[in-house]
């Protein structure tokens, strides 16, 4: 499953040609849900160890168009994970003080500390894609950024952060339905902004821009995964599997207990 969605370094993901309804072999919603229960248990234990070890960090970078389900993934994947060891950051259009610095400034300041899992809801990849499509900076500025990002992420890995980068691939039709649902449901309407329609109108341009940046920045040290996102149970289970896989490879170790605890009785 993981090999199927991994973007091998130097290859183009061809997002538009991928099936956003792929079930990745999970079979049914029920089967995926049972699988997710198992992953939750593993994730909880591994996170506790990562926290106890207090030496390294794990960062999940979530990208995807509007209504691709980034918020839902965060909710569903991290159910049962100790909030004390987690840090979720949502990146919006930069404020004036953020714009007074380089584009990685706010991102760097939001990284997880040692022992923590960081979750980026959008990320520095907006500084390549959104700024490109919306023409917020000249072409030469966003074009050189993938190169910075590859090196910056290499530094993070060298310094003890494992990166998992997931692009949630929602189809145009599924996005239409979800945006309509947001409009129609009073509980969801707050999420809808008219500007979402402008973004939707450029759906294909966004996908093409992601295709390019993902090819440029999927590396051995920080690979991208393109997750089929039309079905919520597929993407939550897939992202949970990516997190568990990353943590199992990190294999966090509990600190050595103090000497002389053997046989000690608390009275
Ligand atoms: P939402 O995730 O729906 O709250 O929307 C956040 C919006 O902020 C999206 O339209 C993003 O494209 C936009 N955004 C996030 N980061 C940046 C950035 N660095 N430059 C421009 N727009 C951004
Ligand atoms: Mg939005």
Tab-separated table of C-alpha atoms and ligand atoms in Angstrom:
chain	number	residue	atom	x	y	z
A	1	UNK	CA	0.000	0.000	0.000
A	2	UNK	CA	2.697	2.454	1.052
A	3	UNK	CA	4.875	1.634	-1.966
A	4	UNK	CA	1.903	2.272	-4.246
A	5	UNK	CA	1.323	5.814	-3.036
A	6	UNK	CA	4.969	6.797	-2.564
A	7	UNK	CA	6.370	9.191	-5.154
A	8	UNK	CA	9.810	7.858	-5.994
A	9	UNK	CA	12.456	10.584	-6.064
A	10	UNK	CA	12.811	12.194	-9.453
A	11	UNK	CA	9.524	10.876	-10.778
A	12	UNK	CA	6.424	12.827	-11.677
A	13	UNK	CA	3.388	11.807	-9.632
A	14	UNK	CA	0.872	12.354	-12.488
A	15	UNK	CA	-1.790	13.226	-9.937
A	16	UNK	CA	-4.493	13.813	-12.534
A	17	UNK	CA	-4.103	10.278	-13.845
A	18	UNK	CA	-4.425	8.667	-10.427
A	19	UNK	CA	-7.706	7.239	-9.231
A	20	UNK	CA	-8.936	9.356	-6.324
A	21	UNK	CA	-11.390	6.568	-5.445
A	22	UNK	CA	-8.740	3.872	-5.188
A	23	UNK	CA	-9.344	1.843	-2.008
A	24	UNK	CA	-5.659	0.849	-1.758
A	25	UNK	CA	-6.729	-2.708	-1.049
A	26	UNK	CA	-8.504	-1.870	2.223
A	27	UNK	CA	-11.589	-3.486	0.721
A	28	UNK	CA	-14.516	-1.951	2.562
A	29	UNK	CA	-15.211	0.807	5.023
A	30	UNK	CA	-15.673	-1.792	7.771
A	31	UNK	CA	-12.392	-3.527	6.988
A	32	UNK	CA	-10.550	-0.211	6.829
A	33	UNK	CA	-12.090	0.822	10.131
A	34	UNK	CA	-10.892	-2.394	11.814
A	35	UNK	CA	-7.464	-1.799	10.338
A	36	UNK	CA	-7.516	1.766	11.600
A	37	UNK	CA	-8.319	0.552	15.134
A	38	UNK	CA	-5.133	-1.510	15.079
A	39	UNK	CA	-3.142	1.428	13.728
A	40	UNK	CA	-4.545	3.706	16.452
A	41	UNK	CA	-3.311	1.353	19.153
A	42	UNK	CA	0.153	1.215	17.600
A	43	UNK	CA	0.249	4.959	17.075
A	44	UNK	CA	-0.643	5.608	20.704
A	45	UNK	CA	2.141	3.370	22.008
A	46	UNK	CA	4.733	4.629	19.565
A	47	UNK	CA	3.880	8.237	20.299
A	48	UNK	CA	4.287	7.641	24.013
A	49	UNK	CA	7.725	6.187	23.351
A	50	UNK	CA	8.701	9.056	21.087
A	51	UNK	CA	7.623	11.467	23.810
A	52	UNK	CA	9.480	9.536	26.522
A	53	UNK	CA	12.602	9.244	24.383
A	54	UNK	CA	12.530	13.013	23.914
A	55	UNK	CA	15.240	13.049	21.242
A	56	UNK	CA	13.538	13.114	17.841
A	57	UNK	CA	10.434	14.496	16.148
A	58	UNK	CA	7.965	13.411	13.517
A	59	UNK	CA	6.359	15.887	11.137
A	60	UNK	CA	3.301	15.201	9.005
A	61	UNK	CA	2.883	17.691	6.171
A	62	UNK	CA	-0.638	17.689	4.751
A	63	UNK	CA	-1.385	19.369	1.472
A	64	UNK	CA	-4.476	19.199	-0.694
A	65	UNK	CA	-7.016	21.396	-2.371
A	66	UNK	CA	-10.067	22.764	-0.548
A	67	UNK	CA	-12.356	19.989	0.661
A	68	UNK	CA	-9.705	17.317	0.136
A	69	UNK	CA	-10.229	16.454	3.798
A	70	UNK	CA	-7.159	17.701	5.612
A	71	UNK	CA	-9.102	18.583	8.774
A	72	UNK	CA	-10.918	15.265	8.754
A	73	UNK	CA	-7.670	13.335	8.451
A	74	UNK	CA	-6.204	15.162	11.418
A	75	UNK	CA	-9.307	14.428	13.500
A	76	UNK	CA	-9.519	10.784	12.551
A	77	UNK	CA	-5.855	9.767	12.502
A	78	UNK	CA	-4.904	11.329	15.822
A	79	UNK	CA	-7.889	10.098	17.813
A	80	UNK	CA	-6.514	8.681	21.026
A	81	UNK	CA	-3.094	10.257	20.646
A	82	UNK	CA	-1.967	12.202	23.692
A	83	UNK	CA	-2.494	15.910	22.837
A	84	UNK	CA	0.467	16.750	25.035
A	85	UNK	CA	2.841	15.246	22.499
A	86	UNK	CA	1.189	16.745	19.430
A	87	UNK	CA	1.338	20.068	17.751
A	88	UNK	CA	-1.109	20.987	14.974
A	89	UNK	CA	-0.435	24.124	12.961
A	90	UNK	CA	-2.689	25.493	10.214
A	91	UNK	CA	-1.052	27.781	7.728
A	92	UNK	CA	-3.232	30.542	6.323
A	93	UNK	CA	-2.343	33.329	3.936
A	94	UNK	CA	0.631	35.034	5.631
A	95	UNK	CA	0.035	38.003	7.924
A	96	UNK	CA	1.956	41.226	7.443
A	97	UNK	CA	4.473	40.294	10.121
A	98	UNK	CA	4.977	36.884	8.506
A	99	UNK	CA	5.464	38.586	5.162
A	100	UNK	CA	8.137	40.752	6.752
A	101	UNK	CA	10.317	37.614	6.928
A	102	UNK	CA	11.451	34.889	4.552
A	103	UNK	CA	8.794	32.281	3.716
A	104	UNK	CA	10.299	29.575	5.923
A	105	UNK	CA	10.385	31.768	9.013
A	106	UNK	CA	6.894	30.999	10.261
A	107	UNK	CA	7.225	27.372	9.225
A	108	UNK	CA	10.479	26.872	11.069
A	109	UNK	CA	9.019	28.435	14.210
A	110	UNK	CA	6.136	25.957	14.053
A	111	UNK	CA	8.184	22.765	13.882
A	112	UNK	CA	7.623	20.094	16.505
A	113	UNK	CA	10.081	19.970	19.384
A	114	UNK	CA	11.946	16.861	20.457
A	115	UNK	CA	9.553	14.088	21.421
A	116	UNK	CA	6.668	15.704	19.584
A	117	UNK	CA	4.592	14.886	16.547
A	118	UNK	CA	3.930	17.965	14.425
A	119	UNK	CA	1.017	18.174	12.029
A	120	UNK	CA	1.049	20.822	9.341
A	121	UNK	CA	-2.347	21.623	7.870
A	122	UNK	CA	-0.932	23.263	4.724
A	123	UNK	CA	2.709	24.221	4.832
A	124	UNK	CA	5.661	25.823	3.085
A	125	UNK	CA	4.408	24.157	-0.100
A	126	UNK	CA	1.790	26.926	-0.313
A	127	UNK	CA	4.757	29.227	-0.819
A	128	UNK	CA	5.468	27.452	-4.074
A	129	UNK	CA	1.987	26.544	-5.309
A	130	UNK	CA	-0.491	29.149	-4.027
A	131	UNK	CA	1.865	32.036	-4.651
A	132	UNK	CA	2.498	30.723	-8.153
A	133	UNK	CA	-1.147	30.363	-9.155
A	134	UNK	CA	-2.218	33.595	-7.480
A	135	UNK	CA	0.859	35.383	-8.841
A	136	UNK	CA	1.779	36.732	-5.432
A	137	UNK	CA	5.507	36.709	-6.186
A	138	UNK	CA	7.487	36.893	-9.440
A	139	UNK	CA	8.154	33.579	-11.212
A	140	UNK	CA	11.850	33.559	-10.378
A	141	UNK	CA	11.015	33.719	-6.675
A	142	UNK	CA	8.767	30.627	-6.414
A	143	UNK	CA	10.825	28.721	-8.964
A	144	UNK	CA	13.897	28.634	-6.770
A	145	UNK	CA	12.015	27.619	-3.646
A	146	UNK	CA	11.772	23.838	-4.260
A	147	UNK	CA	15.550	23.807	-4.226
A	148	UNK	CA	15.668	25.612	-0.850
A	149	UNK	CA	13.009	23.305	0.505
A	150	UNK	CA	14.892	20.122	-0.406
A	151	UNK	CA	17.955	21.373	1.476
A	152	UNK	CA	15.997	22.762	4.418
A	153	UNK	CA	14.169	19.456	4.817
A	154	UNK	CA	17.511	17.636	4.609
A	155	UNK	CA	18.750	19.732	7.500
A	156	UNK	CA	15.646	18.861	9.526
A	157	UNK	CA	16.163	15.167	8.879
A	158	UNK	CA	19.857	15.426	9.783
A	159	UNK	CA	18.872	17.088	13.029
A	160	UNK	CA	16.394	14.374	14.039
A	161	UNK	CA	13.036	15.109	12.406
A	162	UNK	CA	11.325	12.484	10.265
A	163	UNK	CA	9.093	13.957	7.581
A	164	UNK	CA	6.006	12.401	6.058
A	165	UNK	CA	4.492	14.484	3.275
A	166	UNK	CA	0.994	13.582	2.119
A	167	UNK	CA	-0.931	15.103	-0.754
A	168	UNK	CA	-4.649	14.378	-0.453
A	169	UNK	CA	-5.846	13.784	-3.977
A	170	UNK	CA	-9.523	14.703	-4.269
A	171	UNK	CA	-11.223	14.530	-7.671
A	172	UNK	CA	-12.868	17.561	-9.183
A	173	UNK	CA	-16.333	16.005	-8.967
A	174	UNK	CA	-15.919	14.962	-5.333
A	175	UNK	CA	-14.692	18.454	-4.506
A	176	UNK	CA	-17.783	19.921	-6.170
A	177	UNK	CA	-20.042	17.751	-4.044
A	178	UNK	CA	-18.221	18.574	-0.832
A	179	UNK	CA	-18.228	22.300	-1.479
A	180	UNK	CA	-21.945	22.141	-2.283
A	181	UNK	CA	-22.500	20.247	0.953
A	182	UNK	CA	-20.694	22.977	2.845
A	183	UNK	CA	-23.001	25.554	1.326
A	184	UNK	CA	-26.116	23.544	2.061
A	185	UNK	CA	-25.299	22.486	5.622
A	186	UNK	CA	-25.655	25.323	8.165
A	187	UNK	CA	-23.112	23.586	10.403
A	188	UNK	CA	-20.525	23.618	7.623
A	189	UNK	CA	-21.292	26.861	5.857
A	190	UNK	CA	-18.752	28.805	7.919
A	191	UNK	CA	-16.023	26.871	6.126
A	192	UNK	CA	-17.077	28.108	2.724
A	193	UNK	CA	-15.549	31.181	1.247
A	194	UNK	CA	-16.493	32.615	-2.138
A	195	UNK	CA	-12.796	32.633	-2.940
A	196	UNK	CA	-12.924	28.809	-2.813
A	197	UNK	CA	-14.769	29.002	-6.143
A	198	UNK	CA	-11.905	30.941	-7.723
A	199	UNK	CA	-9.521	28.280	-6.519
A	200	UNK	CA	-11.844	25.587	-7.846
A	201	UNK	CA	-11.987	27.312	-11.218
A	202	UNK	CA	-8.241	26.750	-11.396
A	203	UNK	CA	-8.369	23.165	-10.176
A	204	UNK	CA	-6.324	21.824	-13.089
A	205	UNK	CA	-3.671	24.523	-12.710
A	206	UNK	CA	-3.276	23.706	-9.033
A	207	UNK	CA	-2.926	20.009	-9.778
A	208	UNK	CA	-0.338	20.730	-12.479
A	209	UNK	CA	1.616	22.941	-10.079
A	210	UNK	CA	1.516	20.223	-7.405
A	211	UNK	CA	2.665	17.666	-9.947
A	212	UNK	CA	5.712	19.774	-10.591
A	213	UNK	CA	6.621	20.642	-7.010
A	214	UNK	CA	6.065	17.111	-5.753
A	215	UNK	CA	8.386	15.779	-8.439
A	216	UNK	CA	11.000	18.337	-7.415
A	217	UNK	CA	10.746	17.735	-3.685
A	218	UNK	CA	10.056	14.030	-3.228
A	219	UNK	CA	13.405	12.837	-1.932
A	220	UNK	CA	14.782	9.783	-0.167
A	221	UNK	CA	15.051	11.851	3.006
A	222	UNK	CA	11.572	13.390	2.760
A	223	UNK	CA	9.323	11.502	0.335
A	224	UNK	CA	5.847	12.505	-0.826
A	225	UNK	CA	2.821	10.230	-0.811
A	226	UNK	CA	-0.215	10.863	-3.013
A	227	UNK	CA	-3.217	9.642	-1.043
A	228	UNK	CA	-6.513	8.932	-2.824
A	229	UNK	CA	-8.917	11.264	-1.040
A	230	UNK	CA	-12.404	10.749	-2.421
A	231	UNK	CA	-13.244	8.301	0.327
A	232	UNK	CA	-12.610	9.399	3.888
A	233	UNK	CA	-11.954	5.927	5.271
A	234	UNK	CA	-9.265	5.279	2.674
A	235	UNK	CA	-7.326	8.435	3.321
A	236	UNK	CA	-7.524	8.274	7.116
A	237	UNK	CA	-6.355	4.665	7.150
A	238	UNK	CA	-3.606	5.394	4.630
A	239	UNK	CA	-2.269	8.395	6.554
A	240	UNK	CA	-2.420	6.474	9.840
A	241	UNK	CA	-0.448	3.681	8.171
A	242	UNK	CA	2.158	6.207	7.004
A	243	UNK	CA	2.536	7.556	10.539
A	244	UNK	CA	2.855	4.108	12.083
A	245	UNK	CA	5.350	3.055	9.409
A	246	UNK	CA	7.467	6.155	10.034
A	247	UNK	CA	7.394	5.646	13.808
A	248	UNK	CA	8.218	1.949	13.534
A	249	UNK	CA	11.220	2.827	11.423
A	250	UNK	CA	12.246	5.482	13.957
A	251	UNK	CA	11.865	2.850	16.681
A	252	UNK	CA	11.850	5.272	19.644
A	253	UNK	CA	13.402	3.894	22.813
A	254	UNK	CA	12.221	4.398	26.364
A	255	UNK	CA	14.843	6.100	28.537
A	256	UNK	CA	16.865	3.839	30.838
A	257	UNK	CA	15.243	3.805	34.263
A	258	UNK	CA	17.295	5.032	37.204
A	259	UNK	CA	19.605	2.452	38.780
A	260	UNK	CA	18.473	0.468	41.786
A	261	UNK	CA	14.720	0.418	41.124
A	262	UNK	CA	14.613	-3.386	41.070
A	263	UNK	CA	12.501	-4.713	43.918
A	264	UNK	CA	11.808	-1.247	45.280
A	265	UNK	CA	8.443	-1.149	47.031
A	266	UNK	CA	6.472	2.036	47.415
A	267	UNK	CA	5.132	2.374	50.933
B	1	LIG	P1	-8.030	27.148	4.740
B	1	LIG	O1	-7.034	26.016	4.790
B	1	LIG	O2	-9.308	26.767	4.065
B	1	LIG	O3	-8.221	27.792	6.054
B	1	LIG	O4	-7.425	28.250	3.767
B	1	LIG	C1	-6.172	28.798	3.952
B	1	LIG	C2	-5.838	29.576	2.716
B	1	LIG	O5	-4.591	30.201	2.934
B	1	LIG	C3	-5.717	28.753	1.468
B	1	LIG	O6	-6.416	29.348	0.424
B	1	LIG	C4	-4.228	28.743	1.205
B	1	LIG	O7	-3.890	28.623	-0.155
B	1	LIG	C5	-3.823	30.068	1.781
B	1	LIG	N1	-2.403	30.094	2.110
B	1	LIG	C6	-1.757	29.366	3.047
B	1	LIG	N2	-0.448	29.646	3.047
B	1	LIG	C7	-0.235	30.548	2.074
B	1	LIG	C8	0.917	31.218	1.581
B	1	LIG	N3	2.108	30.980	2.097
B	1	LIG	N4	0.750	32.087	0.588
B	1	LIG	C9	-0.477	32.311	0.074
B	1	LIG	N5	-1.601	31.724	0.483
B	1	LIG	C10	-1.488	30.851	1.460
B	2	LIG	MG1	-10.900	26.572	3.012
